[in-house]
Amino acid sequence: MAAVESLAGRGTMQHRAEGVDDLIYMQCCGQEDVNIDEKHSQSTVFLQAATSSAHHTAPPTRPAPSDVDISHSYRSPESVEMDEIMAAMVLTSLSCSPVVQSPPQRDLLPTAAGDMECGGGELSDSGSSGYWSWDHGSVSPAPSPSVTDTDGSLGQPADEGLQMEQDQGSCDETDVRRSKTSSRGAYRCLWPNCGKVLTSRVGMKRHICILHLGGGSDQSQREEDFYYTEISSEEEDHAPCSPAPSFSSGAWSSCSSSHGQPTPGPHGTSAQSSPLSQSAPSSVWQIHTEHLYQACAPIQVTVSPGSPTSCGWTPPSELQQRPQVPSSRSRSVSVGEQWLQRNSAPTRSQTMSASPSRGHCSFRKGRGEAKKCRKVYGVERREQWCTACRWKKACQRFPD
DNA sequence: AGTGCCGGGCG
DNA sequence: CGCCCGGCACT
């Protein structure tokens, strides 16, 4: 946290520290005048050590976050550019302290920047690196290589290392830094030619809002989400991948892929297998009923296996139940089926006993009121009659 | 007259 | 056994 802030401050410091701001340096920390004479790298390290020793008991070699925080007491208001301020804001936001991130902080930003500058003065090298990252990202979305150039100009290898140490809260563009940051989860700015990587979403939002969207309007803040992508999701796993509309980036692929995965896909039909299976019988039943009109009664199957209309599908029991089913179903029915519906499909034996029309003749059953194949299909369609009807036998398809 | 179907005959 | 038909009962 603090490290980030300090880093930002250093960054701001550095650019201007290059020439004029040695004073600032000195002002920031009395001890640093000595450092200034020395190389930046050494000065930074030394300065850190001094500051740390002065304020804290942190290891001299590495600037502990706390160290930096303490150091900043100076501010250079006039020299601070908006970008720098923004950068500081972003960095502060990166620090994850809600207070810092809160909007009111912006007003205080100059102060914060100033404070950081002090720290930045200490770590001119690291600060420069931090600054360049900001500068490039903000002022001119130059490609990351330019950033490296800046570093190179400063000639601070230690800067690299230092930043890498602190990068956990800072924004970096180099792959190495990305890899480092990636361990914790990072967000990459998708703004053209920017590609800034921040470890904090809020920071990235601010980065985009300030540097790219160029303002703090609510709308722009909302749009921020569309201009960065999460390149590592360890700490941000809870956050969904933000969709990026206009900018095409490799990151989107992952995003889209993540979106695509949830899609159940066509095999969802398997889930419907049960409904299908349930519905299937009905449909099959329909077909079968149609076939029944064509030809087959179960008995018929046994009776006339050679008949073209015979079917082997229907079990005898089903014949009993089948007619009852349609009664509950509403669908277009053929005549025969209507008959089926009208008649609850009593078995022939039942018909024998129950048939009211004839009580006197036990031998020959009376003619049922039910339509038979002859009536249903007519003489001209005799092929469609049931076998019994064709043979002038008791109709098996429409038993009374 | 038309229908359903038993009884019988034929191959 | 499968197929067909004569013939009767019934509507």
Coordinates of C-alpha atoms (C1' of nucleotides) in Angstrom, one line a residue:
Chain A
M1 CA 0.0 0.0 0.0
A2 CA 2.2 2.6 1.3
A3 CA 4.8 1.3 -1.1
V4 CA 2.6 2.1 -4.0
E5 CA 2.0 5.6 -2.9
S6 CA 5.6 6.1 -2.3
L7 CA 6.4 4.7 -5.6
A8 CA 4.0 7.1 -7.3
G9 CA 5.5 9.9 -5.4
R10 CA 8.9 9.0 -6.5
G11 CA 7.8 8.8 -10.0
T12 CA 6.5 12.2 -10.1
M13 CA 9.6 13.4 -8.4
Q14 CA 12.0 11.8 -10.7
H15 CA 11.2 13.4 -13.9
R16 CA 11.5 16.7 -12.6
A17 CA 14.1 15.7 -10.1
E18 CA 16.3 15.0 -13.0
G19 CA 17.2 18.6 -13.4
V20 CA 15.8 21.1 -11.1
D21 CA 14.3 19.2 -8.4
D22 CA 17.3 18.4 -6.5
L23 CA 16.0 21.0 -4.2
I24 CA 12.9 19.2 -3.8
Y25 CA 14.8 16.3 -2.9
M26 CA 16.7 18.0 -0.3
Q27 CA 13.6 19.7 1.0
C28 CA 11.9 16.5 1.3
C29 CA 14.5 14.9 3.4
G30 CA 17.3 16.6 4.9
Q31 CA 19.4 13.6 4.7
E32 CA 19.1 13.2 1.0
D33 CA 21.3 16.0 -0.1
V34 CA 24.1 13.6 0.2
N35 CA 22.3 11.1 -1.9
I36 CA 21.7 13.5 -4.6
D37 CA 25.4 13.8 -5.3
E38 CA 25.6 10.1 -5.7
K39 CA 24.1 8.1 -8.5
H40 CA 20.4 7.8 -8.4
S41 CA 20.5 4.2 -7.7
Q42 CA 22.7 4.5 -4.8
S43 CA 21.0 7.6 -3.7
T44 CA 17.8 5.8 -3.7
V45 CA 19.0 2.9 -1.8
F46 CA 20.9 5.0 0.6
L47 CA 18.1 7.4 1.0
Q48 CA 15.8 4.6 1.7
A49 CA 18.1 3.3 4.2
A50 CA 18.3 6.7 5.8
T51 CA 14.7 7.3 5.8
S52 CA 13.9 3.9 7.0
S53 CA 16.5 4.2 9.7
A54 CA 15.2 7.6 10.6
H55 CA 11.6 6.7 10.8
H56 CA 11.5 3.0 11.0
T57 CA 13.6 0.0 11.5
A58 CA 13.3 -1.4 8.1
P59 CA 16.1 -3.1 6.2
P60 CA 18.1 -0.5 4.4
T61 CA 18.4 -2.2 1.1
R62 CA 14.8 -2.4 0.4
P63 CA 12.4 0.3 0.9
A64 CA 9.7 -0.9 3.1
P65 CA 6.3 0.5 2.4
S66 CA 6.2 2.1 5.7
D67 CA 9.4 3.8 5.0
V68 CA 8.1 5.6 2.0
D69 CA 5.0 6.7 3.6
I70 CA 6.8 8.4 6.3
S71 CA 9.1 10.2 4.0
H72 CA 6.5 12.3 2.2
S73 CA 6.0 15.6 3.8
Y74 CA 6.8 17.8 0.9
R75 CA 4.6 18.8 -2.0
S76 CA 5.4 20.6 -5.2
P77 CA 2.0 22.0 -6.2
E78 CA 2.9 24.1 -9.2
S79 CA 5.0 21.5 -10.8
V80 CA 2.5 18.7 -10.4
E81 CA 0.7 18.0 -13.6
M82 CA -2.6 16.5 -13.8
D83 CA -1.2 13.3 -15.0
E84 CA 1.0 13.0 -12.1
I85 CA -1.8 13.7 -9.9
M86 CA -3.8 11.2 -11.5
A87 CA -1.0 8.8 -11.4
A88 CA -0.7 9.4 -7.7
M89 CA -4.3 8.9 -7.4
V90 CA -4.2 5.6 -9.2
L91 CA -1.3 4.5 -7.2
T92 CA -3.0 5.5 -4.1
S93 CA -6.0 3.7 -5.2
L94 CA -3.9 0.8 -5.8
S95 CA -2.9 0.9 -2.3
C96 CA -6.3 -0.5 -1.6
S97 CA -7.0 1.8 1.3
P98 CA -10.6 2.7 0.9
V99 CA -10.0 6.1 2.3
V100 CA -7.5 6.8 -0.3
Q101 CA -9.8 5.6 -3.0
S102 CA -12.7 7.7 -1.8
P103 CA -13.5 10.5 -4.1
P104 CA -12.7 13.2 -1.6
Q105 CA -9.2 12.1 -1.8
R106 CA -8.9 13.6 -5.2
D107 CA -9.1 17.0 -3.8
L108 CA -6.3 16.0 -1.5
L109 CA -4.4 14.5 -4.3
P110 CA -2.0 17.3 -4.7
T111 CA -1.1 17.0 -1.2
A112 CA -0.7 13.3 -1.5
A113 CA 1.3 13.8 -4.5
G114 CA 3.5 16.2 -2.7
D115 CA 3.9 13.8 0.1
M116 CA 4.8 11.1 -2.3
E117 CA 7.2 13.3 -4.1
C118 CA 9.1 13.5 -1.0
G119 CA 9.3 9.8 -1.0
G120 CA 9.9 9.9 -4.7
G121 CA 12.8 12.1 -4.1
E122 CA 14.2 9.5 -2.0
L123 CA 13.9 6.9 -4.6
S124 CA 14.4 8.9 -7.7
D125 CA 15.2 5.8 -9.6
S126 CA 12.2 3.8 -8.7
G127 CA 10.2 6.9 -8.8
S128 CA 11.3 7.5 -12.4
S129 CA 10.2 4.1 -13.4
G130 CA 6.9 4.6 -11.7
Y131 CA 6.6 7.9 -13.2
W132 CA 7.4 6.8 -16.7
S133 CA 4.8 4.2 -16.5
W134 CA 2.3 6.7 -15.6
D135 CA 3.6 9.3 -18.0
H136 CA 3.4 6.9 -20.9
G137 CA 0.2 5.6 -20.0
S138 CA -1.4 8.9 -19.4
V139 CA 0.1 11.7 -21.5
S140 CA 0.8 9.8 -24.7
P141 CA -0.3 6.2 -24.9
A142 CA 3.0 5.2 -26.1
P143 CA 3.8 1.5 -26.4
S144 CA 5.4 -0.2 -23.5
P145 CA 8.8 -0.2 -25.2
S146 CA 9.0 3.5 -24.8
V147 CA 8.7 3.0 -21.1
T148 CA 11.7 0.8 -21.2
D149 CA 13.5 3.4 -23.0
T150 CA 12.8 5.8 -20.3
D151 CA 14.1 3.4 -17.8
G152 CA 17.1 2.9 -19.9
S153 CA 17.6 6.7 -20.2
L154 CA 17.6 6.8 -16.5
G155 CA 19.9 3.9 -16.5
Q156 CA 18.6 2.5 -13.3
P157 CA 18.8 -1.3 -13.3
A158 CA 18.3 -1.1 -9.6
D159 CA 15.2 0.7 -10.5
E160 CA 13.9 -2.4 -12.1
G161 CA 14.6 -4.5 -9.2
L162 CA 13.2 -2.1 -6.9
Q163 CA 10.1 -1.7 -8.8
M164 CA 9.7 -5.4 -9.0
E165 CA 9.9 -5.5 -5.3
Q166 CA 7.2 -2.9 -5.0
D167 CA 5.3 -3.7 -8.0
Q168 CA 2.8 -5.6 -6.1
G169 CA 0.9 -2.5 -5.7
S170 CA 2.1 -0.6 -8.6
C171 CA 1.4 -0.5 -12.3
D172 CA 3.9 -1.9 -14.7
E173 CA 3.9 -2.7 -18.3
T174 CA 6.9 -4.9 -18.8
D175 CA 6.3 -8.5 -19.1
V176 CA 8.5 -9.3 -16.2
R177 CA 6.5 -7.1 -14.1
R178 CA 3.4 -8.5 -15.4
S179 CA 4.5 -11.9 -14.5
K180 CA 5.2 -10.7 -11.1
T181 CA 1.9 -8.9 -10.7
S182 CA 0.1 -11.7 -12.3
S183 CA 0.8 -13.8 -9.3
R184 CA -1.5 -11.6 -7.4
G185 CA -3.9 -10.8 -10.2
A186 CA -3.7 -7.8 -12.4
Y187 CA -5.7 -5.7 -14.8
R188 CA -4.4 -4.6 -18.1
C189 CA -5.5 -1.5 -19.7
L190 CA -6.9 -2.2 -23.1
W191 CA -6.7 1.3 -24.2
P192 CA -4.8 1.4 -27.5
N193 CA -1.1 1.6 -27.1
C194 CA -1.5 1.7 -23.4
G195 CA -1.5 -1.8 -22.0
K196 CA -0.8 -0.7 -18.6
V197 CA -1.1 -3.3 -16.0
L198 CA -2.4 -2.6 -12.6
T199 CA -2.9 -4.9 -9.7
S200 CA -5.9 -3.1 -8.5
R201 CA -9.1 -2.9 -10.3
V202 CA -9.9 0.4 -8.7
G203 CA -6.6 1.6 -9.8
M204 CA -7.2 0.5 -13.3
K205 CA -10.5 2.2 -13.3
R206 CA -9.0 5.3 -12.2
H207 CA -6.3 5.0 -14.6
I208 CA -8.7 4.6 -17.5
C209 CA -11.0 7.2 -16.2
I210 CA -8.4 9.8 -15.7
L211 CA -5.9 9.1 -18.4
H212 CA -8.0 7.7 -21.2
L213 CA -11.5 8.9 -20.5
G214 CA -10.1 12.1 -19.4
G215 CA -12.4 12.9 -16.6
G216 CA -14.1 11.8 -13.5
S217 CA -17.6 11.9 -14.8
D218 CA -19.8 9.1 -13.6
Q219 CA -20.3 7.9 -17.1
S220 CA -16.7 7.7 -17.8
Q221 CA -16.2 5.8 -14.6
R222 CA -18.7 3.3 -15.7
E223 CA -17.0 3.0 -19.0
E224 CA -13.8 2.2 -17.4
D225 CA -14.8 -1.3 -16.9
F226 CA -14.8 -1.8 -20.6
Y227 CA -11.2 -0.7 -21.1
Y228 CA -9.4 -3.0 -19.0
T229 CA -9.2 -6.7 -18.7
E230 CA -8.2 -9.0 -15.9
I231 CA -5.1 -10.8 -16.8
S232 CA -4.7 -12.6 -13.6
S233 CA -7.6 -13.6 -11.4
E234 CA -6.2 -14.8 -8.2
E235 CA -7.5 -12.1 -6.0
E236 CA -10.2 -11.0 -8.4
D237 CA -11.7 -14.3 -9.0
H238 CA -14.9 -13.0 -7.6
A239 CA -15.1 -10.4 -10.2
P240 CA -16.5 -11.5 -13.5
C241 CA -14.6 -10.8 -16.6
S242 CA -15.5 -7.4 -17.8
P243 CA -16.6 -7.4 -21.4
A244 CA -14.7 -5.2 -23.7
P245 CA -16.7 -3.9 -26.6
S246 CA -14.6 -2.0 -29.0
F247 CA -11.1 -3.0 -28.4
S248 CA -10.0 -6.3 -29.6
S249 CA -7.5 -7.9 -27.4
G250 CA -6.3 -11.3 -26.7
A251 CA -7.6 -11.0 -23.3
W252 CA -11.0 -11.0 -24.7
S253 CA -10.7 -14.4 -25.9
S254 CA -10.3 -15.6 -22.5
C255 CA -13.1 -13.6 -21.5
S256 CA -15.3 -14.9 -24.2
S257 CA -14.2 -18.3 -23.5
S258 CA -15.2 -18.0 -19.9
H259 CA -18.5 -16.8 -21.1
G260 CA -18.8 -19.6 -23.5
Q261 CA -18.1 -22.3 -21.1
P262 CA -21.1 -21.8 -19.0
T263 CA -23.2 -22.4 -22.1
P264 CA -24.8 -25.7 -21.6
G265 CA -24.7 -26.6 -25.2
P266 CA -26.9 -28.8 -27.3
H267 CA -26.4 -31.7 -25.1
G268 CA -29.0 -30.2 -22.8
T269 CA -31.4 -32.3 -24.7
S270 CA -30.1 -35.1 -22.6
A271 CA -31.7 -33.3 -19.7
Q272 CA -34.9 -33.3 -21.6
S273 CA -34.5 -36.9 -22.3
S274 CA -37.0 -37.7 -19.6
P275 CA -39.6 -35.3 -21.0
L276 CA -38.8 -36.7 -24.4
S277 CA -39.1 -40.1 -23.2
Q278 CA -42.3 -39.2 -21.6
S279 CA -43.6 -37.5 -24.7
A280 CA -42.2 -40.0 -26.9
P281 CA -44.7 -42.7 -26.0
S282 CA -47.5 -40.3 -26.8
S283 CA -46.1 -39.5 -30.2
V284 CA -45.3 -43.0 -30.8
W285 CA -48.7 -43.8 -29.7
Q286 CA -50.1 -41.4 -32.2
I287 CA -48.2 -43.1 -34.9
H288 CA -49.3 -46.4 -33.7
T289 CA -52.9 -45.3 -33.6
E290 CA -52.5 -44.2 -37.1
H291 CA -51.1 -47.5 -37.9
L292 CA -53.9 -49.1 -36.1
Y293 CA -56.3 -47.6 -38.6
Q294 CA -54.0 -48.9 -41.2
A295 CA -54.0 -52.3 -40.0
C296 CA -53.0 -53.6 -36.8
A297 CA -54.7 -54.9 -33.8
P298 CA -52.6 -56.9 -31.5
I299 CA -54.6 -59.9 -32.1
Q300 CA -54.3 -59.3 -35.7
V301 CA -50.7 -59.6 -35.4
T302 CA -50.9 -63.1 -34.2
V303 CA -53.7 -64.0 -36.5
S304 CA -52.2 -62.7 -39.7
P305 CA -48.5 -62.3 -39.4
G306 CA -48.2 -62.2 -43.1
S307 CA -50.6 -59.3 -43.5
P308 CA -48.9 -56.2 -44.7
T309 CA -50.7 -54.1 -42.1
S310 CA -49.8 -56.2 -39.2
C311 CA -47.5 -54.8 -36.6
G312 CA -45.7 -56.5 -33.9
W313 CA -45.3 -53.5 -31.7
T314 CA -48.4 -53.6 -29.7
P315 CA -48.6 -55.8 -26.7
P316 CA -52.1 -57.2 -26.1
S317 CA -52.5 -55.4 -22.9
E318 CA -51.9 -52.1 -24.6
L319 CA -54.8 -52.7 -26.8
Q320 CA -57.0 -52.5 -23.7
Q321 CA -55.5 -49.4 -22.4
R322 CA -54.9 -47.6 -25.6
P323 CA -58.4 -46.4 -26.3
Q324 CA -58.6 -44.9 -22.9
V325 CA -55.7 -42.7 -23.4
P326 CA -57.1 -40.7 -26.2
S327 CA -60.1 -39.7 -24.3
S328 CA -57.9 -37.6 -22.1
R329 CA -56.0 -36.2 -25.0
S330 CA -57.2 -33.4 -27.2
R331 CA -56.0 -33.7 -30.7
S332 CA -57.2 -34.0 -34.2
V333 CA -58.5 -37.5 -34.5
S334 CA -59.6 -39.5 -37.3
V335 CA -62.9 -41.2 -37.4
G336 CA -61.7 -44.4 -36.1
E337 CA -60.0 -42.7 -33.3
Q338 CA -63.1 -40.8 -32.5
W339 CA -64.7 -44.1 -32.2
L340 CA -62.1 -45.2 -29.9
Q341 CA -62.8 -42.2 -27.8
R342 CA -66.4 -42.8 -27.7
N343 CA -66.0 -46.3 -26.8
S344 CA -64.0 -47.0 -23.8
A345 CA -62.6 -50.0 -25.6
P346 CA -64.4 -52.8 -23.8
T347 CA -63.0 -56.1 -24.6
R348 CA -64.9 -58.3 -26.8
S349 CA -66.0 -60.6 -24.0
Q350 CA -67.2 -57.5 -22.2
T351 CA -69.1 -56.5 -25.2
M352 CA -70.7 -59.8 -25.4
S353 CA -72.1 -59.6 -21.9
A354 CA -72.7 -55.9 -21.9
S355 CA -74.1 -55.5 -25.3
P356 CA -77.6 -54.3 -24.7
S357 CA -78.7 -54.7 -28.3
R358 CA -78.8 -58.4 -28.1
G359 CA -79.7 -60.5 -25.2
H360 CA -81.6 -63.2 -26.9
C361 CA -79.0 -64.6 -29.2
S362 CA -76.0 -65.9 -27.4
F363 CA -74.6 -67.6 -30.5
R364 CA -74.4 -64.7 -32.8
K365 CA -73.6 -61.4 -31.3
G366 CA -75.6 -58.5 -32.5
R367 CA -74.2 -55.8 -34.6
G368 CA -72.5 -53.3 -32.6
E369 CA -73.1 -49.6 -33.2
A370 CA -69.5 -49.2 -33.5
K371 CA -68.0 -48.4 -36.9
K372 CA -65.9 -51.1 -38.4
C373 CA -63.2 -51.0 -40.9
R374 CA -65.7 -51.1 -43.7
K375 CA -67.4 -48.0 -42.6
V376 CA -64.3 -46.3 -41.6
Y377 CA -62.4 -46.8 -44.8
G378 CA -65.1 -47.8 -47.1
V379 CA -65.1 -50.6 -49.5
E380 CA -62.9 -48.8 -51.9
R381 CA -60.1 -48.8 -49.3
R382 CA -60.5 -52.3 -48.3
E383 CA -56.8 -52.7 -48.2
Q384 CA -56.8 -50.6 -45.0
W385 CA -59.3 -52.8 -43.3
C386 CA -58.3 -55.0 -40.6
T387 CA -57.7 -58.6 -41.6
A388 CA -60.8 -59.7 -39.9
C389 CA -62.9 -57.3 -41.7
R390 CA -61.5 -58.3 -44.9
W391 CA -62.3 -61.9 -44.1
K392 CA -65.7 -61.0 -43.0
K393 CA -64.8 -61.8 -39.5
A394 CA -65.4 -59.9 -36.4
C395 CA -63.4 -56.7 -36.6
Q396 CA -60.3 -56.8 -34.5
R397 CA -59.5 -53.2 -34.9
F398 CA -62.6 -51.9 -33.6
P399 CA -64.0 -54.4 -31.3
D400 CA -67.4 -53.7 -29.8
Chain B
dA1 C1' -79.7 -51.2 -48.4
dG2 C1' -75.9 -51.4 -45.8
dT3 C1' -73.1 -53.4 -42.2
dG4 C1' -71.0 -56.9 -39.1
dC5 C1' -69.6 -61.3 -38.9
dC6 C1' -70.4 -66.6 -38.4
dG7 C1' -69.6 -70.5 -40.9
dG8 C1' -67.7 -72.8 -44.5
dG9 C1' -64.8 -73.7 -48.5
dC10 C1' -60.5 -73.4 -51.1
dG11 C1' -55.5 -73.5 -52.1
Chain C
dC1 C1' -53.3 -71.6 -42.0
dG2 C1' -54.3 -67.8 -44.8
dC3 C1' -57.7 -66.2 -47.6
dC4 C1' -62.1 -65.5 -49.4
dC5 C1' -67.1 -65.8 -49.7
dG6 C1' -72.1 -67.2 -48.8
dG7 C1' -75.3 -66.1 -45.9
dC8 C1' -77.7 -64.4 -41.9
dA9 C1' -78.8 -61.0 -38.3
dC10 C1' -79.3 -56.6 -37.5
dT11 C1' -79.8 -51.5 -38.1

